[in-house]
Amino acid sequence: MDLKVGVIGTGFIGREHIKRINNKLSGAQVTAVNDINVEAAKSIAEKFNSKFYNSAVDLINSDEVEAIIVASWDPTHAEFVLESIKAGKYVFCEKPLATSAEETLMIIDEEIKFGKKLVQVGFMRRYDRGYREIKNEIENKEIGAPLIIHSIHRNKVPEPQFTTEMSIKNSVIHEIDLYRWLLGEDYKIAQVVIPKTSKNAEGELLDPQIVLLETESGVRIDVESFVNCQYGYDVRCEVVGEEGTLTLADPHQTIKRKKGKKSHPIFPDWSDRFSEAYDIELQEWINDVKKDEMNGPSSWDGYMASYTADLCSQARIKNEIIEIPTQKCPDFYCK
Ligand code: NAI
């Protein structure tokens, strides 16, 4: 029997997830959708043979919905995840889990109170083959201990309402989660450096930004976030170890040599670059829900990412190097 999934938010990524689940993945069907953009959601419902719900809360509590995907705007995530936990239903929430660490703690409290892990956060980089290979190489001690990670996160242009704070809380939050997962340790120091601002950054947006992190064991990480780079979507990562380096390679790239030039296309956006990672992420989530278990990035991972992002944001505002106090993971998540 297919798992009946309800999707809240039928914007860019919501539509991608619906298409994936109904046309490509196995074991689930999107049976219900909701969005405050009623016309758009109704047309998606019609196209994918699912039911439109006027209220997200009604969708969550409907008998026709067994599991929920939250793909609406960041400030709505916490409310819908809390409602899903109260309904006792598995919920996949796009990153970030909430817009502040405080809100993610409310989710953690509710989940622990319910007594069962129900939440997965959409940190899909953990499902990318390239990053998974890097993690294996590190764990097999192929390059000795990691010492430094250099990384880049560039978007062609941002959404119209993109703010300076979102560079960290919405964008770099991927790297914050990723390197914590890759290295298996938390962070102890954060700093944000603002270089000269691009003429393409609109309004008050400070772009690019450089986030500097240090882990508990002393690994130094630099993340360039540049959301107005103009030329395409570009994500890079190099791990420097004691005995070698690991560099993330772009998938499916054909290199053309012609008229004295060597070239390859650049991904236009995240949906192309991480297409396979989204497939694997959602297929594993569906399989886990059907087995009545949750193995992906948890609410605790969502909390640690938001907690670190909040402190990075403070470091930027105060222009200071900030210490990140250690957080003890509850047994519920880390036994
Ligand atoms: P979008 O703006 O294209 O779509 C968001 C949709 O949510 C819109 O259709 C909007 O009308 C709807 N919405 C807003 N408030 C709502 C509410 N209260 N109830 C129901 N619907 C509501 O944005 P996009 O790019 O699809 O992003 C959505 C979420 O997915 C964001 O949280 C974003 O951070 C996350 N995301 C994650 C990515 C990843 O790589 N994991 C990539 C892109 C987005």
Coordinates of C-alpha atoms and ligand atoms in Angstrom, one line a residue:
M1 CA 0.0 0.0 0.0
D2 CA 1.3 3.4 -0.9
L3 CA 2.0 5.9 1.9
K4 CA -0.5 8.8 1.7
V5 CA 1.5 12.0 1.8
G6 CA 0.2 15.6 2.3
V7 CA 2.4 18.5 1.1
I8 CA 2.1 22.0 2.7
G9 CA 3.7 24.6 0.3
T10 CA 3.4 24.0 -3.4
G11 CA 6.1 26.5 -4.4
F12 CA 9.4 25.6 -6.1
I13 CA 10.6 22.7 -3.9
G14 CA 7.1 21.6 -2.9
R15 CA 6.3 21.0 -6.6
E16 CA 9.7 19.2 -7.1
H17 CA 8.9 16.9 -4.1
I18 CA 5.4 16.2 -5.4
K19 CA 6.7 15.3 -8.9
R20 CA 9.3 13.1 -7.5
I21 CA 7.0 11.2 -5.2
N22 CA 4.2 10.7 -7.7
N23 CA 6.3 10.1 -10.9
K24 CA 9.6 8.7 -9.9
L25 CA 9.9 7.2 -6.4
S26 CA 8.2 4.1 -5.1
G27 CA 5.9 3.4 -2.1
A28 CA 4.1 6.7 -1.7
Q29 CA 1.6 9.1 -3.4
V30 CA 0.8 12.7 -2.6
T31 CA -2.9 12.6 -1.8
A32 CA -3.3 16.1 -0.3
V33 CA -1.8 19.6 -0.9
N34 CA -2.2 23.0 0.8
D35 CA -0.8 26.5 0.0
I36 CA -1.9 30.0 0.8
N37 CA -1.6 30.6 -2.9
V38 CA -4.9 28.8 -3.5
E39 CA -5.0 29.0 -7.3
A40 CA -1.5 27.5 -7.7
A41 CA -2.2 24.8 -5.2
K42 CA -5.5 23.8 -6.8
S43 CA -3.9 23.5 -10.2
I44 CA -1.1 21.3 -8.7
A45 CA -3.8 19.2 -6.9
E46 CA -5.6 18.7 -10.2
K47 CA -2.4 17.9 -12.1
F48 CA -1.3 15.3 -9.6
N49 CA -4.7 13.9 -8.8
S50 CA -4.6 14.9 -5.1
K51 CA -7.0 16.8 -2.9
F52 CA -6.7 20.5 -2.2
Y53 CA -7.1 21.5 1.5
N54 CA -7.9 25.1 2.4
S55 CA -6.2 24.7 5.8
A56 CA -2.8 23.2 6.5
V57 CA -4.1 22.1 10.0
D58 CA -7.0 20.2 8.4
L59 CA -4.6 18.6 6.0
I60 CA -2.3 17.4 8.9
N61 CA -5.3 16.0 10.8
S62 CA -7.0 14.4 7.9
D63 CA -7.6 10.6 7.9
E64 CA -6.5 10.7 4.3
V65 CA -3.0 11.8 5.2
E66 CA -0.5 9.5 6.9
A67 CA 2.7 11.6 6.6
I68 CA 3.4 15.3 6.0
I69 CA 6.0 17.3 4.0
V70 CA 6.4 20.9 5.0
A71 CA 7.8 23.0 2.1
S72 CA 6.3 26.4 2.9
W73 CA 8.3 29.5 3.9
D74 CA 10.7 29.2 6.8
P75 CA 8.7 31.1 9.4
T76 CA 5.8 28.6 9.0
H77 CA 7.8 25.4 9.6
A78 CA 7.7 25.2 13.4
E79 CA 3.9 25.6 13.6
F80 CA 3.2 22.8 11.0
V81 CA 5.8 20.5 12.5
L82 CA 4.4 21.0 16.0
E83 CA 0.9 20.3 14.7
S84 CA 2.1 17.1 12.9
I85 CA 3.7 15.8 16.1
K86 CA 0.5 16.5 18.0
A87 CA -1.4 14.5 15.4
G88 CA 1.2 11.7 15.9
K89 CA 2.3 11.7 12.2
Y90 CA 5.7 11.5 10.6
V91 CA 6.8 14.9 9.2
F92 CA 9.5 15.8 6.7
C93 CA 10.3 19.5 7.1
E94 CA 12.4 21.4 4.6
K95 CA 15.4 23.2 6.2
P96 CA 15.6 25.2 8.4
L97 CA 13.5 23.3 10.9
A98 CA 12.6 26.7 12.4
T99 CA 13.8 30.3 12.2
S100 CA 15.5 30.2 15.6
A101 CA 17.0 27.7 18.0
E102 CA 14.3 28.7 20.5
E103 CA 11.6 27.5 18.2
T104 CA 13.4 24.2 17.4
L105 CA 13.6 23.5 21.1
M106 CA 9.8 23.7 21.3
I107 CA 9.7 21.0 18.6
I108 CA 12.2 18.9 20.5
D109 CA 10.1 19.2 23.7
E110 CA 7.0 18.2 21.9
E111 CA 8.6 15.2 20.2
I112 CA 10.1 14.0 23.5
K113 CA 6.8 14.4 25.1
F114 CA 5.1 12.4 22.4
G115 CA 7.8 9.7 23.0
K116 CA 8.7 8.8 19.4
K117 CA 11.0 10.4 16.7
L118 CA 8.6 11.7 14.0
V119 CA 10.6 14.5 12.4
Q120 CA 13.2 14.6 9.6
V121 CA 14.8 17.8 8.5
G122 CA 15.6 18.3 4.8
F123 CA 19.4 18.4 5.0
M124 CA 19.7 16.7 1.6
R125 CA 23.4 17.2 1.2
R126 CA 23.9 14.2 3.5
Y127 CA 22.3 12.1 0.7
D128 CA 24.6 13.4 -2.1
R129 CA 27.0 10.7 -3.4
G130 CA 29.9 13.0 -3.4
Y131 CA 29.6 14.1 0.2
R132 CA 28.8 10.5 1.2
E133 CA 32.1 9.4 -0.4
I134 CA 34.0 12.1 1.4
K135 CA 32.5 10.9 4.7
N136 CA 33.5 7.3 4.0
E137 CA 37.1 8.4 3.0
I138 CA 37.4 10.4 6.3
E139 CA 36.0 7.5 8.4
N140 CA 38.4 5.0 6.7
K141 CA 41.2 7.4 7.6
E142 CA 42.3 7.7 4.0
I143 CA 43.6 11.3 4.5
G144 CA 44.5 11.1 8.2
A145 CA 42.8 13.5 10.5
P146 CA 40.9 16.4 8.7
L147 CA 42.5 19.7 9.6
I148 CA 40.8 22.3 7.4
I149 CA 37.6 22.5 5.2
H150 CA 37.4 25.2 2.5
S151 CA 33.9 25.6 1.0
I152 CA 31.8 27.7 -1.3
H153 CA 28.1 28.1 -1.6
R154 CA 27.1 30.4 -4.5
N155 CA 23.7 31.1 -6.1
K156 CA 23.1 32.9 -9.3
V157 CA 20.6 35.4 -7.8
P158 CA 18.6 35.3 -4.5
E159 CA 14.8 35.4 -4.0
P160 CA 13.5 39.0 -4.0
Q161 CA 13.1 39.1 -0.1
F162 CA 16.4 37.5 0.7
T163 CA 18.1 39.2 3.7
T164 CA 21.6 39.3 5.1
E165 CA 20.5 37.1 8.0
M166 CA 19.1 34.5 5.6
S167 CA 22.6 34.0 4.0
I168 CA 23.4 32.1 7.2
K169 CA 20.1 30.9 8.5
N170 CA 18.7 29.7 5.2
S171 CA 21.8 29.0 3.0
V172 CA 25.0 28.3 5.1
I173 CA 22.8 26.3 7.4
H174 CA 23.4 23.4 4.9
E175 CA 27.1 23.6 5.4
I176 CA 26.7 24.0 9.2
D177 CA 24.8 20.7 9.3
L178 CA 26.9 19.0 6.7
Y179 CA 30.3 19.5 8.4
R180 CA 29.0 18.6 11.8
W181 CA 27.8 15.3 10.1
L182 CA 31.0 14.8 8.1
L183 CA 33.3 15.3 11.0
G184 CA 31.1 13.9 13.8
E185 CA 31.7 16.8 16.1
D186 CA 30.1 20.1 17.2
Y187 CA 31.4 23.6 16.8
K188 CA 33.1 25.7 19.4
I189 CA 33.9 29.1 17.7
A190 CA 32.1 31.2 15.1
Q191 CA 33.0 34.4 13.2
V192 CA 31.6 36.1 10.2
V193 CA 33.6 38.3 7.9
I194 CA 32.0 40.7 5.4
P195 CA 34.1 41.5 2.4
K196 CA 33.3 44.3 -0.1
T197 CA 29.6 44.1 -1.0
S198 CA 28.7 43.2 -4.6
K199 CA 27.0 45.9 -6.6
N200 CA 24.4 43.2 -7.5
A201 CA 23.3 42.9 -3.8
E202 CA 19.9 44.7 -3.5
G203 CA 18.9 47.0 -0.7
E204 CA 20.6 46.2 2.7
L205 CA 21.8 42.8 1.7
L206 CA 25.4 42.2 2.6
D207 CA 26.7 39.8 0.0
P208 CA 29.1 37.9 -0.1
Q209 CA 29.8 36.8 3.5
I210 CA 32.5 34.4 4.9
V211 CA 31.6 32.2 7.8
L212 CA 34.5 30.9 9.8
L213 CA 33.9 28.0 12.2
E214 CA 36.1 25.9 14.5
T215 CA 35.1 22.5 15.7
E216 CA 35.6 21.0 19.2
S217 CA 38.8 19.3 18.0
G218 CA 40.1 22.4 16.3
V219 CA 39.2 21.7 12.6
R220 CA 38.9 25.2 10.9
I221 CA 36.2 25.6 8.3
D222 CA 35.6 28.6 6.0
V223 CA 32.3 28.9 4.0
E224 CA 31.9 31.6 1.4
S225 CA 28.3 32.4 0.9
F226 CA 27.6 34.5 -2.3
V227 CA 24.0 34.5 -3.3
N228 CA 24.5 37.0 -6.2
C229 CA 27.4 35.4 -8.1
Q230 CA 25.5 35.9 -11.4
Y231 CA 27.0 32.9 -13.3
G232 CA 25.1 29.8 -11.8
Y233 CA 24.8 27.5 -8.8
D234 CA 28.2 26.5 -7.5
V235 CA 28.9 24.4 -4.4
R236 CA 32.5 23.3 -3.6
C237 CA 34.2 21.6 -0.7
E238 CA 37.8 20.6 -0.1
V239 CA 38.8 18.7 3.1
V240 CA 42.5 19.1 3.9
G241 CA 43.8 16.2 5.9
E242 CA 47.2 15.2 7.4
E243 CA 48.0 12.9 4.5
G244 CA 45.9 14.1 1.6
T245 CA 42.9 16.1 0.5
L246 CA 39.3 15.2 -0.6
T247 CA 37.6 17.5 -3.2
L248 CA 33.9 17.3 -4.0
A249 CA 33.4 16.7 -7.7
D250 CA 30.3 17.9 -9.7
P251 CA 28.1 15.1 -10.9
H252 CA 27.3 14.3 -14.5
Q253 CA 29.7 16.8 -16.0
T254 CA 30.8 16.3 -19.6
I255 CA 33.9 18.3 -20.5
K256 CA 34.0 19.7 -24.0
R257 CA 37.2 20.5 -25.8
K258 CA 36.7 22.7 -28.9
K259 CA 38.5 25.5 -30.7
G260 CA 41.3 25.7 -28.2
K261 CA 38.9 25.7 -25.2
K262 CA 38.0 23.2 -22.5
S263 CA 34.5 23.8 -20.9
H264 CA 31.6 22.3 -19.1
P265 CA 28.2 23.7 -18.2
I266 CA 27.5 25.1 -14.7
F267 CA 24.3 24.1 -12.9
P268 CA 21.6 26.7 -13.0
D269 CA 20.3 26.0 -9.5
W270 CA 20.2 23.6 -6.6
S271 CA 17.4 21.4 -8.1
D272 CA 19.7 20.2 -10.9
R273 CA 22.9 20.0 -8.9
F274 CA 21.3 17.9 -6.1
S275 CA 18.6 16.1 -8.1
E276 CA 19.8 12.7 -7.2
A277 CA 20.3 13.6 -3.5
Y278 CA 16.7 14.7 -3.3
D279 CA 15.6 11.4 -4.8
I280 CA 17.6 9.3 -2.3
E281 CA 16.6 11.5 0.6
L282 CA 12.9 11.2 0.0
Q283 CA 13.0 7.5 -1.0
E284 CA 14.8 6.7 2.3
W285 CA 12.3 8.8 4.2
I286 CA 9.3 7.0 2.6
N287 CA 11.0 3.6 3.3
D288 CA 11.6 4.6 7.0
V289 CA 8.1 5.9 7.5
K290 CA 6.7 2.6 6.2
K291 CA 9.0 0.7 8.6
D292 CA 7.7 3.0 11.4
E293 CA 11.2 4.4 12.1
M294 CA 13.1 7.6 11.5
N295 CA 16.8 7.5 10.6
G296 CA 17.5 10.8 8.7
P297 CA 18.6 14.2 10.1
S298 CA 16.6 14.6 13.4
S299 CA 15.1 17.5 15.3
W300 CA 18.3 17.6 17.3
D301 CA 20.3 18.0 14.1
G302 CA 17.8 20.8 13.2
Y303 CA 18.3 22.4 16.6
M304 CA 22.1 22.2 16.4
A305 CA 22.1 23.8 13.0
S306 CA 19.8 26.6 14.0
Y307 CA 21.7 27.1 17.3
T308 CA 25.0 27.4 15.5
A309 CA 23.4 29.6 12.8
D310 CA 21.9 31.9 15.5
L311 CA 25.4 32.4 17.0
C312 CA 27.0 33.0 13.6
S313 CA 24.3 35.7 13.1
Q314 CA 25.2 37.2 16.4
A315 CA 28.9 37.1 15.5
R316 CA 28.2 39.0 12.3
I317 CA 26.0 41.6 14.1
K318 CA 28.5 42.2 16.9
N319 CA 31.5 41.7 14.6
E320 CA 33.1 39.5 17.2
I321 CA 34.5 36.0 17.4
I322 CA 31.9 34.1 19.4
E323 CA 32.3 31.0 21.6
I324 CA 29.7 28.3 21.0
P325 CA 28.8 26.7 24.4
T326 CA 28.6 22.9 24.2
Q327 CA 25.0 21.4 24.1
K328 CA 24.3 18.0 25.5
C329 CA 22.3 15.8 23.2
P330 CA 19.3 14.2 25.0
D331 CA 19.4 10.4 25.2
F332 CA 16.2 10.4 23.2
Y333 CA 18.2 11.5 20.1
C334 CA 21.8 10.4 20.8
K335 CA 21.8 7.1 22.7
Ligands
NAI1 P1 8.7 29.2 -2.7 O1 8.4 30.6 -2.3 O2 8.8 28.8 -4.1 O3 7.5 28.2 -2.1 C1 7.0 28.3 -0.8 C2 5.5 28.2 -0.8 O4 5.0 28.2 0.5 C3 4.7 29.3 -1.6 O5 4.0 28.7 -2.6 C4 3.9 30.0 -0.5 O6 2.7 30.5 -1.0 C5 3.7 28.8 0.5 N1 3.4 29.2 1.8 C6 3.9 30.3 2.5 N2 3.3 30.3 3.7 C7 2.4 29.4 3.8 C8 1.4 28.9 4.8 N3 1.3 29.6 5.9 N4 0.7 27.9 4.5 C9 0.8 27.2 3.3 N5 1.6 27.6 2.3 C10 2.4 28.6 2.6 O7 9.9 28.7 -1.8 P2 10.8 27.4 -2.0 O8 12.1 27.8 -2.7 O9 10.0 26.3 -2.6 O10 11.2 27.1 -0.5 C11 10.3 26.5 0.4 C12 11.1 26.0 1.6 O11 12.0 25.0 1.2 C13 11.9 27.0 2.4 O12 11.8 26.8 3.7 C14 13.3 26.8 1.9 O13 14.3 27.1 2.8 C15 13.3 25.3 1.6 N6 14.2 24.9 0.5 C16 15.1 23.9 0.8 C17 16.0 23.5 -0.2 C18 16.9 22.4 0.1 O14 17.9 22.3 -0.7 N7 16.7 21.5 1.0 C19 16.1 24.2 -1.5 C20 15.0 25.2 -1.7 C21 14.2 25.5 -0.7

